[in-house]
Coordinates of C-alpha atoms in Angstrom, one line a residue:
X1 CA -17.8 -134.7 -127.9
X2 CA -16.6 -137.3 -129.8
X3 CA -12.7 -138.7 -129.7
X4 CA -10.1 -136.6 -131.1
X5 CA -7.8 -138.5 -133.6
X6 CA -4.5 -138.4 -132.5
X7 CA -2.1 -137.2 -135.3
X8 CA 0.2 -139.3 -136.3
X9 CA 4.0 -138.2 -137.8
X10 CA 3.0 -138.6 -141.5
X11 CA -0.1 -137.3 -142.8
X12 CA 0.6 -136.9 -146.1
X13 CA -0.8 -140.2 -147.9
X14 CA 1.7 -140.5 -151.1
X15 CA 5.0 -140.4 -148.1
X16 CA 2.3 -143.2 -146.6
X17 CA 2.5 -145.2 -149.7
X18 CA 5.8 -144.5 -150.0
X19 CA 6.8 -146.2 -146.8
X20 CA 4.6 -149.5 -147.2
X21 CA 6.5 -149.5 -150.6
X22 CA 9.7 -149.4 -148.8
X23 CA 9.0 -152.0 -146.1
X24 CA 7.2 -154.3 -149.2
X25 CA 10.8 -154.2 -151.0
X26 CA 12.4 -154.5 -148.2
X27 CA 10.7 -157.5 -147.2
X28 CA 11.0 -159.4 -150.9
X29 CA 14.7 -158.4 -150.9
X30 CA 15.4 -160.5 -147.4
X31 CA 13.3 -162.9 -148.2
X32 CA 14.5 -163.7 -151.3
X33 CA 18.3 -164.3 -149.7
X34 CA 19.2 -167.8 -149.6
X35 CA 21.6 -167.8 -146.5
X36 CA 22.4 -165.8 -143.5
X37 CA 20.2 -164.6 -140.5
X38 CA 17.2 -163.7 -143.2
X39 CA 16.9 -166.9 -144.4
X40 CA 16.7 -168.7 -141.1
X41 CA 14.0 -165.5 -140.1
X42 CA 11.4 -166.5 -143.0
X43 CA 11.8 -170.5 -142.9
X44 CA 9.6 -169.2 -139.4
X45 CA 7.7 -166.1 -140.2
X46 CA 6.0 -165.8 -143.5
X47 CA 6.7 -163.1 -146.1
X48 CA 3.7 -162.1 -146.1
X49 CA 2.7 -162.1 -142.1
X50 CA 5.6 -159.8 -142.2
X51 CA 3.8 -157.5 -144.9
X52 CA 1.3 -157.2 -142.9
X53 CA 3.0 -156.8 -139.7
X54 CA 5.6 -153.9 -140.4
X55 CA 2.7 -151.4 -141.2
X56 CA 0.8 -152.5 -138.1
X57 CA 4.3 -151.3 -136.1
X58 CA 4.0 -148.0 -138.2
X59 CA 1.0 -147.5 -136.8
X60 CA 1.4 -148.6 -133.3
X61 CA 4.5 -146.1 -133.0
X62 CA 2.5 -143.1 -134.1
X63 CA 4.4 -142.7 -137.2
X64 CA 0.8 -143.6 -139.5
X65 CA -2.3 -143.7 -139.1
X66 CA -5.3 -145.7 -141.0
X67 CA -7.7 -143.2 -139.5
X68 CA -6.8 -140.4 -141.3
X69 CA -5.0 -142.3 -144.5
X70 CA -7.3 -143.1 -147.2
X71 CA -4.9 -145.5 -148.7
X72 CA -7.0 -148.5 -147.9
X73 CA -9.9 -147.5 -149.5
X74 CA -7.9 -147.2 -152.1
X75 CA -6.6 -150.9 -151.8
X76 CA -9.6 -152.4 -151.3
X77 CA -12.0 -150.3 -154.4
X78 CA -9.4 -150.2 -156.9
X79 CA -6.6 -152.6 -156.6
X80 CA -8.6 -155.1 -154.8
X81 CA -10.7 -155.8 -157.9
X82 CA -8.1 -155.2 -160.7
X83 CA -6.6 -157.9 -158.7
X84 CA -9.2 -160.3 -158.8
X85 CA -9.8 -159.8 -162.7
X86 CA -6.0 -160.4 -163.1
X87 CA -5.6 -163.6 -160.9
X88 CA -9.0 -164.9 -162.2
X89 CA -7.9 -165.2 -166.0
X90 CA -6.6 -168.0 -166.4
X91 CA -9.4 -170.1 -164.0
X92 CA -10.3 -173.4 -164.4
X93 CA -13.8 -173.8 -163.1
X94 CA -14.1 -177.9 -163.9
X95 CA -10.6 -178.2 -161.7
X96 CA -12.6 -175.7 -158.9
X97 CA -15.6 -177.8 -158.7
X98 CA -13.5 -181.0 -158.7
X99 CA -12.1 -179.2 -155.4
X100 CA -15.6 -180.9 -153.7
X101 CA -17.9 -179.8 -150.9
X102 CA -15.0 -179.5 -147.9
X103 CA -14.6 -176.1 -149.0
X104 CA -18.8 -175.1 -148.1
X105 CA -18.3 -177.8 -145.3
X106 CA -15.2 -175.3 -143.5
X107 CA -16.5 -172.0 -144.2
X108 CA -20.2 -173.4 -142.7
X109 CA -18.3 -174.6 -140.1
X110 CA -16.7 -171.0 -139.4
X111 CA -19.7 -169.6 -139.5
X112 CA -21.4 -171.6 -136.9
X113 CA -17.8 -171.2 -135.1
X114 CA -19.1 -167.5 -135.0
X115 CA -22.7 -167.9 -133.9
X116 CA -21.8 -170.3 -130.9
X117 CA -18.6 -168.5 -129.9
X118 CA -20.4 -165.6 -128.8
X119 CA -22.7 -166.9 -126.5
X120 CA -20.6 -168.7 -124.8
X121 CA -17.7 -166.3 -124.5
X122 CA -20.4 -164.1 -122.7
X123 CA -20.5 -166.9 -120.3
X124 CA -16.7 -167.7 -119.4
X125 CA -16.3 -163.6 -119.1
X126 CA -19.3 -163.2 -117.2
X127 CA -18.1 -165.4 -114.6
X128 CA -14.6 -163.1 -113.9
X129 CA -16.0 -159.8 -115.1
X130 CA -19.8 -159.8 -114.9
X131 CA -19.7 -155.7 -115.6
X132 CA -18.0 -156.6 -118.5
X133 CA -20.6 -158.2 -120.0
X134 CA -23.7 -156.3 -118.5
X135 CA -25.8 -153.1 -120.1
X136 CA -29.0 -152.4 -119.5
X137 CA -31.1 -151.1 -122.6
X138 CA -29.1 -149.6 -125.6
X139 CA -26.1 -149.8 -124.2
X140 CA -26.1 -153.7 -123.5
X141 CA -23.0 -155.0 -124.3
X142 CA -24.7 -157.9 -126.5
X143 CA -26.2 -155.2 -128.9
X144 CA -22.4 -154.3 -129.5
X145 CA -21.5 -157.6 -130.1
X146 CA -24.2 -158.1 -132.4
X147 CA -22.1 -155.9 -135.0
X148 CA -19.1 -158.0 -134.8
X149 CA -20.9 -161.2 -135.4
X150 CA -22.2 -159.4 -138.5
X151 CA -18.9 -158.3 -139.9
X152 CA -17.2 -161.7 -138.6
X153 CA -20.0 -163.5 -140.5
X154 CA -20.3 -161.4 -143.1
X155 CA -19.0 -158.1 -144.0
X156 CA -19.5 -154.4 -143.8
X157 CA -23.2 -154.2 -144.9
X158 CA -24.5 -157.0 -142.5
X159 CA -22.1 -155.5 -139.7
X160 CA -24.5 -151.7 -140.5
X161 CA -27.5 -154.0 -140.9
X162 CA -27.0 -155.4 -136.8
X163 CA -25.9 -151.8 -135.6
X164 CA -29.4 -150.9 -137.3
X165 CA -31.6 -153.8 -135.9
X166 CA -30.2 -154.0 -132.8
X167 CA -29.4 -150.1 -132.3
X168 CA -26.4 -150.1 -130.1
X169 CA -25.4 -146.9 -128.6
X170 CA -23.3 -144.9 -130.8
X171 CA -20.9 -143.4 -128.8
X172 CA -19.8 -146.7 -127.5
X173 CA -19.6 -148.4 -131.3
X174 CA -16.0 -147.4 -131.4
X175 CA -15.3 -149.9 -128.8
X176 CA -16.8 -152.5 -130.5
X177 CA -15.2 -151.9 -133.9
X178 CA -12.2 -151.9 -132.1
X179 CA -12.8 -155.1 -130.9
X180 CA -13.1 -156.0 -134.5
X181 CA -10.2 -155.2 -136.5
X182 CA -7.6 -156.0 -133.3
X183 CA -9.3 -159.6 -132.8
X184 CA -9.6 -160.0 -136.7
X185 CA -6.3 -159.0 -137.5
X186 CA -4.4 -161.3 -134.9
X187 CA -6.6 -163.9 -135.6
X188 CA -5.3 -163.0 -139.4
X189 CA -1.7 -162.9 -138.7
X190 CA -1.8 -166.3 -137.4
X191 CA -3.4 -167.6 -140.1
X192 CA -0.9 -166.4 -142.4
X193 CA 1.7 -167.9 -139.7
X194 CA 0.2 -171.4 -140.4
X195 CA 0.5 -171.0 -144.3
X196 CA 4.1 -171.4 -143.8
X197 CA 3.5 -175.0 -142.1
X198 CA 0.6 -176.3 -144.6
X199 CA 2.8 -179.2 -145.2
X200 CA 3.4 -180.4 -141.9
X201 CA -0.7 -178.6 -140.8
X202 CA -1.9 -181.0 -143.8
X203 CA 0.0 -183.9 -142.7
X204 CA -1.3 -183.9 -139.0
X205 CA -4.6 -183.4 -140.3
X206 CA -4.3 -186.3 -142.4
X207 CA -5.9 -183.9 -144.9
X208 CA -6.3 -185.2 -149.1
X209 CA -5.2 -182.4 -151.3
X210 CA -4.7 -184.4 -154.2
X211 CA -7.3 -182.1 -156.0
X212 CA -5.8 -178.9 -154.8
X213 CA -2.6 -180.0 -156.3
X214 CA -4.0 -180.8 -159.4
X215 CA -5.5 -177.4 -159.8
X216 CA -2.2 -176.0 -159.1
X217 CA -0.4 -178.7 -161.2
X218 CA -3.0 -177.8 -164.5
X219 CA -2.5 -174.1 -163.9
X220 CA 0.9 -174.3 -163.8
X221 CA 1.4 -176.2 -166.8
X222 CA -0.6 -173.8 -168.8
X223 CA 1.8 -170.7 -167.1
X224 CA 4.6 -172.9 -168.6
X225 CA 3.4 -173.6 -172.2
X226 CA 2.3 -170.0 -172.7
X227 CA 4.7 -168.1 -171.0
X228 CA 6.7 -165.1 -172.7
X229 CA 9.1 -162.3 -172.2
X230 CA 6.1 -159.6 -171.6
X231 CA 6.2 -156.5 -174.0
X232 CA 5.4 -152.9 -173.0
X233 CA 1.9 -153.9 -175.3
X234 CA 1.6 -157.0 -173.3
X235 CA 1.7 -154.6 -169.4
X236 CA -0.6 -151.6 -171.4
X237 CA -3.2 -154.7 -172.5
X238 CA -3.9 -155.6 -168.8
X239 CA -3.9 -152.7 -167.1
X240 CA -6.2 -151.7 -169.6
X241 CA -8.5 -155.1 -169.1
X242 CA -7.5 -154.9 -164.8
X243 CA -9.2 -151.6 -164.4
X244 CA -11.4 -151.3 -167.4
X245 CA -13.4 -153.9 -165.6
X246 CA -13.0 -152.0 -162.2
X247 CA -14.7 -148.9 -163.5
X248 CA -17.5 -151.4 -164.8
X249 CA -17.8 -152.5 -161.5
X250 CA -18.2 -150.0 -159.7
X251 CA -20.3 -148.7 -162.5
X252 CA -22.8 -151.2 -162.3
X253 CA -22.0 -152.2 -158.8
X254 CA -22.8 -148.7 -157.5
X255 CA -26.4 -148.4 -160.3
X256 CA -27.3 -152.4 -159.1
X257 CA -27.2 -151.2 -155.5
X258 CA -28.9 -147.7 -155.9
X259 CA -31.5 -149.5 -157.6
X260 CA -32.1 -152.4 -155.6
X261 CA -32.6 -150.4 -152.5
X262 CA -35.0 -147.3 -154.2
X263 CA -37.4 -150.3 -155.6
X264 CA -37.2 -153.0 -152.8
X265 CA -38.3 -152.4 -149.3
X266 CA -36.2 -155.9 -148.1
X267 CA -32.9 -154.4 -149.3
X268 CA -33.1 -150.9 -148.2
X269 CA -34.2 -151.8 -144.6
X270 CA -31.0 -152.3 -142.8
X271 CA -33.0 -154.8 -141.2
X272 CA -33.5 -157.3 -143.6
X273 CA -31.6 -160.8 -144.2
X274 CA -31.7 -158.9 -148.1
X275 CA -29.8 -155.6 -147.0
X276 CA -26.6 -157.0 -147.9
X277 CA -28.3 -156.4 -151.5
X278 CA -28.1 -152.9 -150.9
X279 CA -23.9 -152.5 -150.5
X280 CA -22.0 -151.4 -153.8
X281 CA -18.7 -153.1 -152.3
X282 CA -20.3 -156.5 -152.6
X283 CA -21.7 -155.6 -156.0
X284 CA -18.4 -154.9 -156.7
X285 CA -16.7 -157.6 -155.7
X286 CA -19.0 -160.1 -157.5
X287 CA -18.9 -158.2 -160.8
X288 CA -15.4 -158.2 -161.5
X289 CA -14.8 -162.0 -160.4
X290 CA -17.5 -162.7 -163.2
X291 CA -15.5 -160.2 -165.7
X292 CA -12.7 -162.2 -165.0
X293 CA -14.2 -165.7 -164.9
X294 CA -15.7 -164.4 -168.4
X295 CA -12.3 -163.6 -169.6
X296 CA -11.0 -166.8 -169.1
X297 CA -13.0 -167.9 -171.3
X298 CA -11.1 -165.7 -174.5
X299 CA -8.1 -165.3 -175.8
X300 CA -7.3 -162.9 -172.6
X301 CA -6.6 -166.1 -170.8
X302 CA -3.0 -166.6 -172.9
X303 CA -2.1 -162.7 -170.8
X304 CA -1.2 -165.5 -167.8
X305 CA 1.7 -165.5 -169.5
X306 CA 3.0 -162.5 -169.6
X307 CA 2.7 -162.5 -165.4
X308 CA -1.2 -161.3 -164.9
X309 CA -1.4 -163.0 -161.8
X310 CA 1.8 -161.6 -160.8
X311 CA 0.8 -158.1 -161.3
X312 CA -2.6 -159.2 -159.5
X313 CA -0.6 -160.6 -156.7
X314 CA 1.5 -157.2 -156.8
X315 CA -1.7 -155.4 -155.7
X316 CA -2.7 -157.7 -153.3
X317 CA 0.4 -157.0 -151.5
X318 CA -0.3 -153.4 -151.6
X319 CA -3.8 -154.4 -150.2
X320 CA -2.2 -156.5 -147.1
X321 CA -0.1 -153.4 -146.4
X322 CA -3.2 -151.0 -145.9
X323 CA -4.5 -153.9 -144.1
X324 CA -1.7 -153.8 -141.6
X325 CA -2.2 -150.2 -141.2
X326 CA -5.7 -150.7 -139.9
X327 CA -3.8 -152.5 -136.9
X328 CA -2.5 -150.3 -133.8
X329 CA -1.1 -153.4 -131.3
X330 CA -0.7 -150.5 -128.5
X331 CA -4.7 -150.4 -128.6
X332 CA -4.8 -154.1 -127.4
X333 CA -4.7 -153.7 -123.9
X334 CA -6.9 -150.8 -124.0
X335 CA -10.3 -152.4 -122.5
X336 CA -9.1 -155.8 -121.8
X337 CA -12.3 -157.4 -120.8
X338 CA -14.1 -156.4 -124.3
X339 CA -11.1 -157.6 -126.1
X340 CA -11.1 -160.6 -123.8
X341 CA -14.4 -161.7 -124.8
X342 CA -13.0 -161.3 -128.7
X343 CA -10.4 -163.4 -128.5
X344 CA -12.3 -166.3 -126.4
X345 CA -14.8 -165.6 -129.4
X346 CA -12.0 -166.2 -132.3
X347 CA -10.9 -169.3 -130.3
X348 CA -14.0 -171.2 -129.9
X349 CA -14.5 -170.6 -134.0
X350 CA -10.7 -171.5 -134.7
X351 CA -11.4 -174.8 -132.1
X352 CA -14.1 -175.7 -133.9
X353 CA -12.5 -175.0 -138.0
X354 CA -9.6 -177.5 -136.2
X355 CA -12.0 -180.2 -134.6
X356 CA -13.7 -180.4 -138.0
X357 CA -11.1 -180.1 -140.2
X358 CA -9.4 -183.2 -138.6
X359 CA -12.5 -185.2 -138.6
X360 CA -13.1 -184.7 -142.6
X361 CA -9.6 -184.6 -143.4
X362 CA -9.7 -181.2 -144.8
X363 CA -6.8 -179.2 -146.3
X364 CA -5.3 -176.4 -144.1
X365 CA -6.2 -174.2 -147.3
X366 CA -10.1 -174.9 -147.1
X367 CA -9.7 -174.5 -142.8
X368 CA -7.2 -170.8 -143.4
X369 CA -9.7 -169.5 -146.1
X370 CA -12.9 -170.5 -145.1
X371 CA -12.2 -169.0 -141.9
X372 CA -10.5 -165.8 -143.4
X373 CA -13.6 -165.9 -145.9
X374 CA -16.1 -165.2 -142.7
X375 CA -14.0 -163.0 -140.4
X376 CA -12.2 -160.7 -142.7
X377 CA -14.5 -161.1 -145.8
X378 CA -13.9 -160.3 -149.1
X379 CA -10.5 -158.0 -148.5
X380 CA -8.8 -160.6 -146.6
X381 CA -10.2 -164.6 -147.9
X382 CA -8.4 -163.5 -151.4
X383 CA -4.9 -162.7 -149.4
X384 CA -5.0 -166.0 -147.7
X385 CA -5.9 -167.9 -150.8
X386 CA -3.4 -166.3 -153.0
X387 CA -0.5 -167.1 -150.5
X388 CA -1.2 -170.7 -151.0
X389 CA -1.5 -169.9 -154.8
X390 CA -2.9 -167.4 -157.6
X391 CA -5.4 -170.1 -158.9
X392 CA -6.6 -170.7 -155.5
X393 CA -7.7 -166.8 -155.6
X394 CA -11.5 -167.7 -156.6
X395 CA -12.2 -169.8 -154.1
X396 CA -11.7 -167.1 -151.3
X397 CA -13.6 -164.5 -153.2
X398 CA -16.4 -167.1 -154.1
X399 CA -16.5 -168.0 -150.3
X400 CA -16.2 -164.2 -149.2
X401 CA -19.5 -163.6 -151.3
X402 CA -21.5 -166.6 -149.2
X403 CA -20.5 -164.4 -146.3
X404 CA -22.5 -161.8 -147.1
X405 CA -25.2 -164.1 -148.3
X406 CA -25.6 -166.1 -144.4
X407 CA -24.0 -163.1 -142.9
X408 CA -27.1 -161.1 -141.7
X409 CA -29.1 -164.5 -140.6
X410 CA -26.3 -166.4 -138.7
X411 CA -25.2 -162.5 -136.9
X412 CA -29.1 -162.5 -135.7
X413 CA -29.1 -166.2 -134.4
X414 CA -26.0 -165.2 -132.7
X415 CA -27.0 -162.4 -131.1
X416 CA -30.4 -163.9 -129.8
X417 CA -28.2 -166.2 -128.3
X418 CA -25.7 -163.3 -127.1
X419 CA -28.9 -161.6 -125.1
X420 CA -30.0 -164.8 -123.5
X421 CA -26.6 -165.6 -122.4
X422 CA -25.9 -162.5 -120.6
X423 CA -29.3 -162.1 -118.9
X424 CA -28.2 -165.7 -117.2

């Protein structure tokens, strides 16, 4: 018999919305005060850590639930991708290449964060908890592991393609995504934390972001020179370009798939380093960042003007809210030597984004999304590169996609190494 969901005060999904619309406005509106008890509050917690944070309380106080709310899907199929198109518009892809190779170097670097961290996490815990780590046959705890390092490498698909290879028991997956989104989301929350420092991060990292500022700079500059009081035409026009290109892509991203898997054996074993192929999402995803790299290349770009990536940036918020929802903090504790061995994980990978960062000088941007770009993916890398600002957007998307590219191979290295480490 499997779990029943506890029901939570609000079921109805438009009151849902309704209160992650209230706690987003209530957040903007203290934020935006200049003096007073709110202004001291955000110069330490980030707007948007506290976006995210208020919907997690929701949902660790029994008032919402992301198990039975749909909202998220929502988020992440519909708005997710208008907002890409949006904040993609006005890209400058000679300024992005100029960024250089520290952004690969970082997200690499978080990767192999990933494939080393769980190893030797299985080690420290085996040495206070060796139950903790133990299983014999389907049920060994490295099999469940196994689907983290997929989705912490990678994303959804490659985190189905481990549970498939590796055919951990299902009645015990719960625990193991559970592991996942708490770990994930903490390790998320302080990422956001650290945006708020980036100067004084950057400065003790003796980081060069001379071409990060120029990006910003150009983009900037172009905002200024073409922007206008937007018209009723100006809103209709976006929209219409925002979600015209995310019925395309899940039009094509959902025919790409269906074909890919009916006519190649690689992609539609689960198996497979190709399966990743086989998910719509990623299809997704990658078509409507080339629809709105393509648009930048028209006239469409000038719509920066009229506050595209604003609106984008609107639904990204709306997107970090129904993120928050997926976290229930009172679930922390509940098996504390699995979520032990999760958070020793995320520390070895952050230790490791840190060590290197500080030896190549790298920007606390390339170190927050190329982390963010393998452990929450595609949903989360464009959040964390948005904060820092809306022309930055691409980069965590671009990264996000590499994800699922390396995703299936490094979350099989890592779990190898999982299985030799726990028969020690």
């Amino acid at each position: 018999m499997p779990d029943l969901i506890t029901q939570p005060l609000i079921t109805n999904d438009t009151v849902v919305f309704g209160l992650l619309a209230l706690c987003l406005g209530f957040i903007f509106y203290t934020s935006s005060l200049k003096t007073g008890l709110w202004s001291k509050f955000y110069s330490v917690v980030p707007a948007v850590l506290m976006c995210y944070l208020l919907p997690a309380i929701l949902t660790s106080t029994g008032i919402v639930s992301d198990e039975i709310s749909s909202l998220y899907f929502m988020a992440s199929r519909y708005l997710l991708p208008a907002a890409l198109v949006l904040m993609t518009l006005s890209i400058d892809l000679k300024a992005i290449s100029n960024l250089g190779s520290k952004a690969i170097i970082m997200f690499l670097t978080g990767s192999v964060g990933i494939i080393i961290g769980g190893p030797i996490a299985i080690l420290i815990v085996s040495i206070f908890s060796p139950d903790t780590v133990g299983g014999n046959d389907f049920d060994a705890i490295w099999r469940g592991l196994s689907t983290i390092a997929g989705s912490w490498i990678g994303g959804g698909a490659n985190q189905a393609a481990m549970l498939e290879i590796f055919q951990y028991n299902p009645e015990k997956y719960g625990g193991m995504v559970l592991i996942d989104i708490v770990v994930a989301n903490v390790w998320m929350a302080i990422v956001l934390l650290g945006v708020g420092k980036t100067k004084q991060i950057d400065k003790w990292l003796k980081a060069d972001t001379s071409a990060i500022e120029t990006l910003k700079l150009k983009v900037t500059e172009f905002t200024d020179k073409i922007t206008r009081v937007p018209t009723l035409r100006d809103y209709m026009i976006m929209l219409s370009l925002a979600f015209t290109a995310v019925g395309l892509a899940h039009f094509f991203g959902d025919h790409i798939s269906t074909y890919l898997e009916s006519n190649f054996d690689a992609i539609s074993d689960k198996k497979s380093f190709l399966s990743f192929l086989g998910s719509a999402f990623f299809w997704m995803v990658v078509i409507a960042t080339c629809l709105g790299i393509a648009l930048s290349f028209t006239k469409a770009k000038n719509y920066e003007g009229a506050g595209a990536s604003k609106i984008g940036g609107l639904f990204i918020y709306i997107l970090v809210a129904t993120i928050g929802m997926k976290m229930d903090l009172g679930k922390v504790l509940e098996n504390p030597g699995l979520i032990a061995i999760g958070f020793i994980w995320i520390a070895i990978h952050a230790g490791l984004m840190i060590l290197v960062a500080k030896l190549i000088r790298a920007p606390y941007f390339f170190l927050a999304v190329g982390s963010q770009a393998n452990v929450g993916g595609a949903a989360s890398a464009p959040v964390v590169a948005a904060e820092f600002h809306p022309s930055l957007t691409s980069v965590g998307v671009l990264l996000a996609v590499l994800g699922y590219v390396v995703g299936t191979g490094g979350a099989l290295l890592c779990a190898y190494l999982m299985e030799v480490a726990s028969s020690l």
